[in-house]
Short mmCIF file of the N, C-alpha and C atoms (twelve columns), coordinates in Angstrom:
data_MODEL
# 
_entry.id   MODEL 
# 
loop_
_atom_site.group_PDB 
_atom_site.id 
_atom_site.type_symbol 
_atom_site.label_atom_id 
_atom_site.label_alt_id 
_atom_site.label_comp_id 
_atom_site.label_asym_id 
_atom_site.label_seq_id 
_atom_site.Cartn_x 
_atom_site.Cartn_y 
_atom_site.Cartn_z 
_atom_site.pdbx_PDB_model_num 
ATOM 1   N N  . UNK A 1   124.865 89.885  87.299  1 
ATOM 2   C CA . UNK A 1   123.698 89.614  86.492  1 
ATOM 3   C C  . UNK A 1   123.039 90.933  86.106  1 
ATOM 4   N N  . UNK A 2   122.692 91.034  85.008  1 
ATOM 5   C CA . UNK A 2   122.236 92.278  84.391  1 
ATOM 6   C C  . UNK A 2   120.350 92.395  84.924  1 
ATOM 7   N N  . UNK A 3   120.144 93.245  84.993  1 
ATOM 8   C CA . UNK A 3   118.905 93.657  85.414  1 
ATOM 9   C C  . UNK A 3   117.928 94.244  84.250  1 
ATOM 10  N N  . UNK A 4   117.242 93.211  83.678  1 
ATOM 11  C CA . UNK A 4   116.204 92.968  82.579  1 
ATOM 12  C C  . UNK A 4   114.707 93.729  83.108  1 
ATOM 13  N N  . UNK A 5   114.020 93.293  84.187  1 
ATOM 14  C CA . UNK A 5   112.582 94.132  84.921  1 
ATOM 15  C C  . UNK A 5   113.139 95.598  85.456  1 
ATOM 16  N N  . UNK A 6   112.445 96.339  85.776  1 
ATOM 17  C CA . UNK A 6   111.967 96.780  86.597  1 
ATOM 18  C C  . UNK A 6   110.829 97.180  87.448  1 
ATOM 19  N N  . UNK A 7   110.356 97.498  88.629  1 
ATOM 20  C CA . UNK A 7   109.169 98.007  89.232  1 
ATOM 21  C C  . UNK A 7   109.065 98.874  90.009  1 
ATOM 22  N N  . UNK A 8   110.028 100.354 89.111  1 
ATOM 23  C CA . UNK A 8   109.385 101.551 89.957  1 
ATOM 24  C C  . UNK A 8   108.431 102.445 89.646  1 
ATOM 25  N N  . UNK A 9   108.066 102.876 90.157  1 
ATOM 26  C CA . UNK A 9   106.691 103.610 89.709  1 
ATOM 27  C C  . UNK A 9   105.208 103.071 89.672  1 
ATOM 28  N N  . UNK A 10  105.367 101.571 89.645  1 
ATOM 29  C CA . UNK A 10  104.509 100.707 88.932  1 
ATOM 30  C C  . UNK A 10  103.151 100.844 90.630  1 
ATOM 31  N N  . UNK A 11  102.192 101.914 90.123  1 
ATOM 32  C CA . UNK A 11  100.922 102.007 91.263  1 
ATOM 33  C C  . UNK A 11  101.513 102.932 92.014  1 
ATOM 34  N N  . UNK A 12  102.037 103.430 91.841  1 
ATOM 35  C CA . UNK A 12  103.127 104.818 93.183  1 
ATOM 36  C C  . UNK A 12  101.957 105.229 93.371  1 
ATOM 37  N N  . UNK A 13  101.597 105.841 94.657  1 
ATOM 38  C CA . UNK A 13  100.510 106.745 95.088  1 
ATOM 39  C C  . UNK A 13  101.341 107.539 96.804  1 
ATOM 40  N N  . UNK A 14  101.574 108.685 96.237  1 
ATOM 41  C CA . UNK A 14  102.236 109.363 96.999  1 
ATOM 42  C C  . UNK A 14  101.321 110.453 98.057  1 
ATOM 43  N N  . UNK A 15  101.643 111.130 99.367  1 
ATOM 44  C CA . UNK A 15  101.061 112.215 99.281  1 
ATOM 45  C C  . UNK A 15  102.455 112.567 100.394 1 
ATOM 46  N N  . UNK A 16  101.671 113.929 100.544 1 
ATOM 47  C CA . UNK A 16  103.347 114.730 101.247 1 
ATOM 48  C C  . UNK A 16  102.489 115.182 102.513 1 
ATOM 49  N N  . UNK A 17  103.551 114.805 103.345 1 
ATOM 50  C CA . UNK A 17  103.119 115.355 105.049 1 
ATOM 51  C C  . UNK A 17  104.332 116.131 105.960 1 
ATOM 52  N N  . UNK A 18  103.871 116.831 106.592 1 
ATOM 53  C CA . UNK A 18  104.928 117.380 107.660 1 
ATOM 54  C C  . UNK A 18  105.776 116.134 108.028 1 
ATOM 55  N N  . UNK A 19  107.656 116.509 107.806 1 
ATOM 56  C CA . UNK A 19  107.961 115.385 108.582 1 
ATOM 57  C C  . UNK A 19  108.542 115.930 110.026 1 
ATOM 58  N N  . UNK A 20  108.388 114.680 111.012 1 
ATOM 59  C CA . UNK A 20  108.903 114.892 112.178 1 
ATOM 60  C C  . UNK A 20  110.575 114.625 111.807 1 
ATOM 61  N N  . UNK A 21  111.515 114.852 112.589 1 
ATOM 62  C CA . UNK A 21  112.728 114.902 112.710 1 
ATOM 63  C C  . UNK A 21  113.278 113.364 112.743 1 
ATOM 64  N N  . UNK A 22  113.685 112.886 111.952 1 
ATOM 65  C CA . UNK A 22  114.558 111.346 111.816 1 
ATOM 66  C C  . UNK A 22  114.286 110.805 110.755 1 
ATOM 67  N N  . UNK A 23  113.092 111.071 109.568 1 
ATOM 68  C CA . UNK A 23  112.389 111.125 108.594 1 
ATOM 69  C C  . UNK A 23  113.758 111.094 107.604 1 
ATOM 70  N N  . UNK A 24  114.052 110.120 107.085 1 
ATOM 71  C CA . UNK A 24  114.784 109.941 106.207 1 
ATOM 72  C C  . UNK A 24  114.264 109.031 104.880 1 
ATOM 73  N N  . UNK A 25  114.810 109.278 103.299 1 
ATOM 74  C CA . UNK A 25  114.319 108.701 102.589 1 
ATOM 75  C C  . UNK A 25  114.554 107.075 102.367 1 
ATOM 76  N N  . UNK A 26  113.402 106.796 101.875 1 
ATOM 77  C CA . UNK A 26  113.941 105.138 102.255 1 
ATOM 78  C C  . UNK A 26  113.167 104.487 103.299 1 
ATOM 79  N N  . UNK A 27  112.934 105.523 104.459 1 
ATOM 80  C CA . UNK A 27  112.807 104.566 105.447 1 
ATOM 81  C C  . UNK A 27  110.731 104.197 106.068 1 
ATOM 82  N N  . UNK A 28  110.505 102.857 106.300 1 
ATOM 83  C CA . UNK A 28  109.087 102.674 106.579 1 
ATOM 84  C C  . UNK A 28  108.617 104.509 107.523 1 
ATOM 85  N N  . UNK A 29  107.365 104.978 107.500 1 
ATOM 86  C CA . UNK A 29  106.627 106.081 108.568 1 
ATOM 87  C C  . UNK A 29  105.719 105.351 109.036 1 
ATOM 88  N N  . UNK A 30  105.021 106.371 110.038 1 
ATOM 89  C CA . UNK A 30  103.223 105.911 110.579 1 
ATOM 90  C C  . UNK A 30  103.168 107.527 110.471 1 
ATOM 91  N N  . UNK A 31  101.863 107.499 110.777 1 
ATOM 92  C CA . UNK A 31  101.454 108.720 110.811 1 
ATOM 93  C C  . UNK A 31  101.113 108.960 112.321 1 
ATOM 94  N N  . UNK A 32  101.702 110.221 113.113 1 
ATOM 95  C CA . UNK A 32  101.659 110.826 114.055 1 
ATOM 96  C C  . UNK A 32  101.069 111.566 114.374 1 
ATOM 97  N N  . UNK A 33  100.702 112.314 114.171 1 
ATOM 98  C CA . UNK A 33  99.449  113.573 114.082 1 
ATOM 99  C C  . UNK A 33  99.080  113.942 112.628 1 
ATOM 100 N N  . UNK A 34  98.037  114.972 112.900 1 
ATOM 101 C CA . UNK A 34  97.380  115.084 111.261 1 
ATOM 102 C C  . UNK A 34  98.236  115.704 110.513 1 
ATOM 103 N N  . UNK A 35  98.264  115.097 109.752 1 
ATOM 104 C CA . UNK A 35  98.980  115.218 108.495 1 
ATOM 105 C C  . UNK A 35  100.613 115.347 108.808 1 
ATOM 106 N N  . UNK A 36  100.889 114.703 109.747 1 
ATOM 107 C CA . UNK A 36  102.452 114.538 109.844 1 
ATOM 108 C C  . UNK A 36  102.665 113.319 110.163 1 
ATOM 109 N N  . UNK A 37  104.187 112.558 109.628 1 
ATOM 110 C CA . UNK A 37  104.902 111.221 109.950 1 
ATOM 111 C C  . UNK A 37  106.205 111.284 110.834 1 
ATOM 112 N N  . UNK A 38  106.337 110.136 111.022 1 
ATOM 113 C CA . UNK A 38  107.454 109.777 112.501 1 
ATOM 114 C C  . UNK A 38  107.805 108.309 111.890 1 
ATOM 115 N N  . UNK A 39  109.354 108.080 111.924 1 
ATOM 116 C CA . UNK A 39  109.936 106.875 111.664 1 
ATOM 117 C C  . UNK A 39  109.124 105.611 112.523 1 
ATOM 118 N N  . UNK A 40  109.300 105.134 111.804 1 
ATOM 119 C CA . UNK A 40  108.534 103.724 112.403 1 
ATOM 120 C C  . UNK A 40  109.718 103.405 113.546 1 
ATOM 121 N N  . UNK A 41  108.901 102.787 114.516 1 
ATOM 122 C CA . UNK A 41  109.539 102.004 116.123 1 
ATOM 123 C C  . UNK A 41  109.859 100.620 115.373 1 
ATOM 124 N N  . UNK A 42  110.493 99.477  115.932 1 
ATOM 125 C CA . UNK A 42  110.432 97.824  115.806 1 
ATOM 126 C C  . UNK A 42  109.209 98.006  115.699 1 
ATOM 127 N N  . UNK A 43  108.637 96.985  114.997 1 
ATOM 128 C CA . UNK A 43  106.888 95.934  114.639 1 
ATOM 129 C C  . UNK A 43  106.388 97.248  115.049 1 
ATOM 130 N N  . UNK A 44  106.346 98.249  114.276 1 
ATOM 131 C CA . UNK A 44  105.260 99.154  113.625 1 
ATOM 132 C C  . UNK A 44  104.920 98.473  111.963 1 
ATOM 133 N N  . UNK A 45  103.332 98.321  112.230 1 
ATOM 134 C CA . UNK A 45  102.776 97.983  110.895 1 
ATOM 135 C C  . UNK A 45  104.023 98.551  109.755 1 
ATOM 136 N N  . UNK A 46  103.618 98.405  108.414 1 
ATOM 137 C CA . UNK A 46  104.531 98.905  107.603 1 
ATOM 138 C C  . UNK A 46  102.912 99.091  106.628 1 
ATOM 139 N N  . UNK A 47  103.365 100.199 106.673 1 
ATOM 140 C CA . UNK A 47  102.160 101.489 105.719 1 
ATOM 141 C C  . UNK A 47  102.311 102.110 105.092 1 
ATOM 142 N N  . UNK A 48  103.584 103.026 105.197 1 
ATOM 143 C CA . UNK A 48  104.226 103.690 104.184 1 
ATOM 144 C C  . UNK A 48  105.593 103.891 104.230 1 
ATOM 145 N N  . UNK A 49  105.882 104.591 103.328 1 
ATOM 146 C CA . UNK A 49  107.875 105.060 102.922 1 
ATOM 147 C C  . UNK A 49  107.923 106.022 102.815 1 
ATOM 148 N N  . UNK A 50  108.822 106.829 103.124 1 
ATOM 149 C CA . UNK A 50  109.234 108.094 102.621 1 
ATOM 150 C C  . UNK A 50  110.277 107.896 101.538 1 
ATOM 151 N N  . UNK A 51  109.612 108.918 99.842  1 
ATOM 152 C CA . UNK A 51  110.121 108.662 99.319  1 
ATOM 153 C C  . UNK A 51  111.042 109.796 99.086  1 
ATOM 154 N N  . UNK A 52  111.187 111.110 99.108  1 
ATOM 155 C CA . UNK A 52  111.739 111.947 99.388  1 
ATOM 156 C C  . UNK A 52  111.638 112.948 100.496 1 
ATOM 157 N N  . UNK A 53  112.613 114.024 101.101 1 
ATOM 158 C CA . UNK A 53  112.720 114.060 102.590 1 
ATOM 159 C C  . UNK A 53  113.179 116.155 101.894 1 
ATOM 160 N N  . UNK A 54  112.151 116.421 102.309 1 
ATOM 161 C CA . UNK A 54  113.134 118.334 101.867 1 
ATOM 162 C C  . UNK A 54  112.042 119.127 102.817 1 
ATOM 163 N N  . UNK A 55  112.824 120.205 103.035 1 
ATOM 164 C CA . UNK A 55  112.089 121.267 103.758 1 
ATOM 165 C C  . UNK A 55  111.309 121.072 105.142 1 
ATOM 166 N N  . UNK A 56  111.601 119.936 105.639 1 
ATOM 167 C CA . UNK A 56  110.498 119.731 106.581 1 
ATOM 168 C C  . UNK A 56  108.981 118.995 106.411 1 
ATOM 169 N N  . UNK A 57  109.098 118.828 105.320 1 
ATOM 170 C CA . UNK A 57  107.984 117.683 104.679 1 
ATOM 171 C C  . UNK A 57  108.710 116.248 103.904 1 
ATOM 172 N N  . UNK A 58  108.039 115.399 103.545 1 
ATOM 173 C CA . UNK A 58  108.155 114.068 103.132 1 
ATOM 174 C C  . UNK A 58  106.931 113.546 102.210 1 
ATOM 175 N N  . UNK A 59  107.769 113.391 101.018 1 
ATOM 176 C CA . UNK A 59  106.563 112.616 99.610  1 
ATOM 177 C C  . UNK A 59  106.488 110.809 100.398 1 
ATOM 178 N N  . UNK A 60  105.345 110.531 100.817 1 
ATOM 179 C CA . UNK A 60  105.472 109.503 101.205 1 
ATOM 180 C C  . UNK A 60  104.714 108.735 100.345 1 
ATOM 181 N N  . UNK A 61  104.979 107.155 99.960  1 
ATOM 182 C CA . UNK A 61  104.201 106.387 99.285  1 
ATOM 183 C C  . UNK A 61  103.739 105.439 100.067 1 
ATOM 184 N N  . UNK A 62  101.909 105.608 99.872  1 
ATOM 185 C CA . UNK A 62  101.277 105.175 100.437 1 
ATOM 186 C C  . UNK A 62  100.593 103.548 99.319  1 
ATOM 187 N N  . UNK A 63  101.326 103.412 98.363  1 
ATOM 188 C CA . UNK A 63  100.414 102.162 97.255  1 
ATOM 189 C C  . UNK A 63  101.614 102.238 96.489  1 
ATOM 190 N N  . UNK A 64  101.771 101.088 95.780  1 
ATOM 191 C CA . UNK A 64  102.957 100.645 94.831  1 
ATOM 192 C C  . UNK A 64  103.774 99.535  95.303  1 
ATOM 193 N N  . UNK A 65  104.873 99.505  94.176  1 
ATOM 194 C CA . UNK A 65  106.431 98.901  94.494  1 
ATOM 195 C C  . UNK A 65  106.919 99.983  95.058  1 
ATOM 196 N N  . UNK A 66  107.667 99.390  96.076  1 
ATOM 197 C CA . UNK A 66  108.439 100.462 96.723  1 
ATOM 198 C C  . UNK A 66  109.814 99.868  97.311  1 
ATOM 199 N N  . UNK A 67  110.950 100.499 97.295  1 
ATOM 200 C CA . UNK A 67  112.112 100.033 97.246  1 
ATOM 201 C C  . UNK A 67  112.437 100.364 98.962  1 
ATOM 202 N N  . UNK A 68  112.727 98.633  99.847  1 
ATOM 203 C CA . UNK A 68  112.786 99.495  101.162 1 
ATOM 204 C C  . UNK A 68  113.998 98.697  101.725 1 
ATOM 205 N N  . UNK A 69  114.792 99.292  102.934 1 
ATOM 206 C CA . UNK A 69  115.732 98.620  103.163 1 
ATOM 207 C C  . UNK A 69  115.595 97.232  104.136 1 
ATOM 208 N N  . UNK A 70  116.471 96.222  103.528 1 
ATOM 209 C CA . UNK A 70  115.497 94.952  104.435 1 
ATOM 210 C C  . UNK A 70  117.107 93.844  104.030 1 
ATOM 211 N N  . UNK A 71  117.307 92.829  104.910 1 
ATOM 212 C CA . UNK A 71  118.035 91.585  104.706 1 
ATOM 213 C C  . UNK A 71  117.693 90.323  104.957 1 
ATOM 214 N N  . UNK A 72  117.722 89.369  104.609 1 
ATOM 215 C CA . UNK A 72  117.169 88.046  105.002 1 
ATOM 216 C C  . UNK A 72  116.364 87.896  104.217 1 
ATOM 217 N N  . UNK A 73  115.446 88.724  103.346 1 
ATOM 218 C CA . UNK A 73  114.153 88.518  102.954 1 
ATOM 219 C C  . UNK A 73  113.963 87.355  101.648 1 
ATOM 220 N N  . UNK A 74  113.075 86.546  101.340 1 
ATOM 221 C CA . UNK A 74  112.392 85.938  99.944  1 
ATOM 222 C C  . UNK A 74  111.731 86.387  99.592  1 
ATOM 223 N N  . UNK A 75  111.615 86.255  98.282  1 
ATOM 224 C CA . UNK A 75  110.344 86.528  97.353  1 
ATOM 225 C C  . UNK A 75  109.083 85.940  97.851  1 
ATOM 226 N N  . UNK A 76  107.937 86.494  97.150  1 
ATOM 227 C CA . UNK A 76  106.970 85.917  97.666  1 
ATOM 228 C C  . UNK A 76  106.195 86.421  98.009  1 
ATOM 229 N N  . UNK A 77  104.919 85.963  99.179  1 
ATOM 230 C CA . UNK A 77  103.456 86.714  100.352 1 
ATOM 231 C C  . UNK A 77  104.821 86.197  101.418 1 
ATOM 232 N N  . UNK A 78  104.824 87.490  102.121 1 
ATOM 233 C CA . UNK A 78  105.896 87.477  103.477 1 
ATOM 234 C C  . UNK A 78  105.417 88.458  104.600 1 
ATOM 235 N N  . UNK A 79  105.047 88.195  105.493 1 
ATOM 236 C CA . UNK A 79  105.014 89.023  106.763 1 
ATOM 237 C C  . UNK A 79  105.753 89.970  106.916 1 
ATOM 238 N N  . UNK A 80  105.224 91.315  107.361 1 
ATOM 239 C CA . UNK A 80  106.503 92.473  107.389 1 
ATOM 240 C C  . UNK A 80  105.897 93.066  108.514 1 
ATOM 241 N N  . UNK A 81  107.261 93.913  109.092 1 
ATOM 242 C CA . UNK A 81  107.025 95.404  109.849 1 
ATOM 243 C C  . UNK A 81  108.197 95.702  109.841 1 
ATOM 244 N N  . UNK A 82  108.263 97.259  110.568 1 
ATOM 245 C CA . UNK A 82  109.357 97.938  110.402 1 
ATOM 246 C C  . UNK A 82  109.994 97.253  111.176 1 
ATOM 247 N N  . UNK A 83  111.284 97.451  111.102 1 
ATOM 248 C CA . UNK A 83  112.862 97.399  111.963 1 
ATOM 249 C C  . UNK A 83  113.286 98.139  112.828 1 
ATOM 250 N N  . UNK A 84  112.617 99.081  113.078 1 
ATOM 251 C CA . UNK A 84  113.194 100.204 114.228 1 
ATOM 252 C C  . UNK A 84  114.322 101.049 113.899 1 
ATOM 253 N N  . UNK A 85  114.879 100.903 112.679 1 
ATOM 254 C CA . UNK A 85  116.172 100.984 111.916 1 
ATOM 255 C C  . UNK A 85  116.222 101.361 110.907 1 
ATOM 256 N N  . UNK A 86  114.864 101.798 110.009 1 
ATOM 257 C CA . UNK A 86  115.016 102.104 108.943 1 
ATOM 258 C C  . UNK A 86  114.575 101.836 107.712 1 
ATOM 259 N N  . UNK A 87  114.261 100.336 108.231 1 
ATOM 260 C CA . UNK A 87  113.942 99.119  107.183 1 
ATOM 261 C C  . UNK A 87  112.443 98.451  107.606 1 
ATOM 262 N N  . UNK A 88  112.715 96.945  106.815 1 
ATOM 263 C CA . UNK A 88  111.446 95.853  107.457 1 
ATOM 264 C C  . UNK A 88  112.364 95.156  107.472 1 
ATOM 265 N N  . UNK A 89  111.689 93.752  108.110 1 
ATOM 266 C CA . UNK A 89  111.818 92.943  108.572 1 
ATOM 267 C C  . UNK A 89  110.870 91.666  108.482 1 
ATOM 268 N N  . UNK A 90  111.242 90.553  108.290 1 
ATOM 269 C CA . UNK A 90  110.005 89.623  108.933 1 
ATOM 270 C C  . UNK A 90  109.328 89.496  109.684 1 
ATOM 271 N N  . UNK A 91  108.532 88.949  110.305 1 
ATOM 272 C CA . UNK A 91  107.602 89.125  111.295 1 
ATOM 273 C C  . UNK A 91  106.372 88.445  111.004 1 
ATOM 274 N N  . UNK A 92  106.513 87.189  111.601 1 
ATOM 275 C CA . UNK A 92  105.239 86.481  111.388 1 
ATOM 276 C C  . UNK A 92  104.235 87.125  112.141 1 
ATOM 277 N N  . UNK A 93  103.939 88.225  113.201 1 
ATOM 278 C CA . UNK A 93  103.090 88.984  113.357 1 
ATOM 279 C C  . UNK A 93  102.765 89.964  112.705 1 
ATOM 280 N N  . UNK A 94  103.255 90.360  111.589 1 
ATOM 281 C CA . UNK A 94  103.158 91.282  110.512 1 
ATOM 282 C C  . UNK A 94  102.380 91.633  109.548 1 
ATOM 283 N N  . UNK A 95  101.767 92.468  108.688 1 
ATOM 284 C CA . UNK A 95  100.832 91.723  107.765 1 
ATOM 285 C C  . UNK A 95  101.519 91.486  106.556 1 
ATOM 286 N N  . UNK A 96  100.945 90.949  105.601 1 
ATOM 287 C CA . UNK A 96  101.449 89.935  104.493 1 
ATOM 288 C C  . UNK A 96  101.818 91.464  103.169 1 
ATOM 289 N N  . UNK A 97  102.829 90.665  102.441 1 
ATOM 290 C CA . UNK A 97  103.110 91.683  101.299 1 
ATOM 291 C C  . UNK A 97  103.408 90.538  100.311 1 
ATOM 292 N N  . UNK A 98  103.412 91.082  99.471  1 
ATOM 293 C CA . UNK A 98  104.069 90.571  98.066  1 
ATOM 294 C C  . UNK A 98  105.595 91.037  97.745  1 
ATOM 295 N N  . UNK A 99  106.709 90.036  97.949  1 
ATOM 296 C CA . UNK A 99  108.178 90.674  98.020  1 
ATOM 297 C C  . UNK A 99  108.649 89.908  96.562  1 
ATOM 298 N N  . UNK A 100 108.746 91.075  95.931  1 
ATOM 299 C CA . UNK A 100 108.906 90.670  94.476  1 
ATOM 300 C C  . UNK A 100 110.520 90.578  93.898  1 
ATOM 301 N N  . UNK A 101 111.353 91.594  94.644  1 
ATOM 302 C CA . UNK A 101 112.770 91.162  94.541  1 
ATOM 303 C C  . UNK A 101 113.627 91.356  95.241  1 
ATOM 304 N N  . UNK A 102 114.463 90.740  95.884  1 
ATOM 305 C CA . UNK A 102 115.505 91.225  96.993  1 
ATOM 306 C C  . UNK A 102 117.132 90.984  96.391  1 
ATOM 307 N N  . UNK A 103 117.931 91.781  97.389  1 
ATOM 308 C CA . UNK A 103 119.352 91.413  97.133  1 
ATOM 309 C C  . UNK A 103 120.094 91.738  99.197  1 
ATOM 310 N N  . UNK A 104 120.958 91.946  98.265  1 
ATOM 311 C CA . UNK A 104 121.866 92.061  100.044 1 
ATOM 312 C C  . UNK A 104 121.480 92.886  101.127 1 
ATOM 313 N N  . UNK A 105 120.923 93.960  100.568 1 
ATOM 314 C CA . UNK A 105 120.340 95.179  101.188 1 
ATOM 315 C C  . UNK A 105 119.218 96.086  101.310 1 
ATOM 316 N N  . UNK A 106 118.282 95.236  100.400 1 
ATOM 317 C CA . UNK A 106 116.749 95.546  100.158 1 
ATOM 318 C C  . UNK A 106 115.675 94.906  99.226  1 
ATOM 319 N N  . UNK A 107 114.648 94.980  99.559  1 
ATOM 320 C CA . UNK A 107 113.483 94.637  98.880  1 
ATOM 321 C C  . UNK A 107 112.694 95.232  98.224  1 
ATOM 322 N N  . UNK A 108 112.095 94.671  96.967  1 
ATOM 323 C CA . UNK A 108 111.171 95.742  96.350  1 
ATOM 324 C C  . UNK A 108 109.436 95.250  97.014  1 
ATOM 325 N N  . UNK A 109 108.852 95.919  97.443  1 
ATOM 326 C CA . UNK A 109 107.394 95.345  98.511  1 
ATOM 327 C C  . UNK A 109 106.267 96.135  97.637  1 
ATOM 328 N N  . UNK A 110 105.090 95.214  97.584  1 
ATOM 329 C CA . UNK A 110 103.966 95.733  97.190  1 
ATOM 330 C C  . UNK A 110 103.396 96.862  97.952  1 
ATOM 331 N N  . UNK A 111 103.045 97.637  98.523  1 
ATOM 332 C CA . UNK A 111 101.997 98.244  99.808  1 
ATOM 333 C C  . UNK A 111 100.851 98.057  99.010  1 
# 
């Protein structure tokens, strides 16, 4: 099926922080000390992404569509947190997002 929408960019609000070591792009952060991030654990809130990963820092997006790695998911208001892995996940203890499109291997999520 051909791909007619898209939603990148759409509200991006980025800022760049020291990254700690495991900081890969793609994957949910928290913030660890000032002004630096650390991969999210399992059921860490989901707050932000790292959207690019260089030098020892990370453009993270903190507002937008954001493209994150996830399986199982529907469209929709859906409960999230990280995966411990990289990704989200469901989690009816989670807080709520807007999951606007999925396929085999990821979701596009409001923050």
């Amino acid at each position: 099926m051909k791909k007619e929408v898209s939603f990148d960019g759409i509200g991006q609000v980025t800022a760049t922080f020291t990254a700690q070591d495991g900081v890969e792009v793609g994957m949910p952060v928290k913030i660890a000390a000032n002004g630096e991030v650390a991969p999210c654990a399992a059921s860490d809130p989901l707050n932000a992404v790292a959207v690019a990963v260089k030098n020892g820092c990370a453009a993270v997006q903190v507002a937008g569509f954001v493209r994150c790695k996830a399986t199982g998911l529907s469209v929709g208001t859906v409960k999230l947190s990280a995966d411990g892995s990289g990704g989200v996940k469901q989690d009816e203890s989670g807080s709520a997002f807007l999951v606007v499109e999925t396929d085999s291997e990821s979701a596009t999520v409001l923050l």
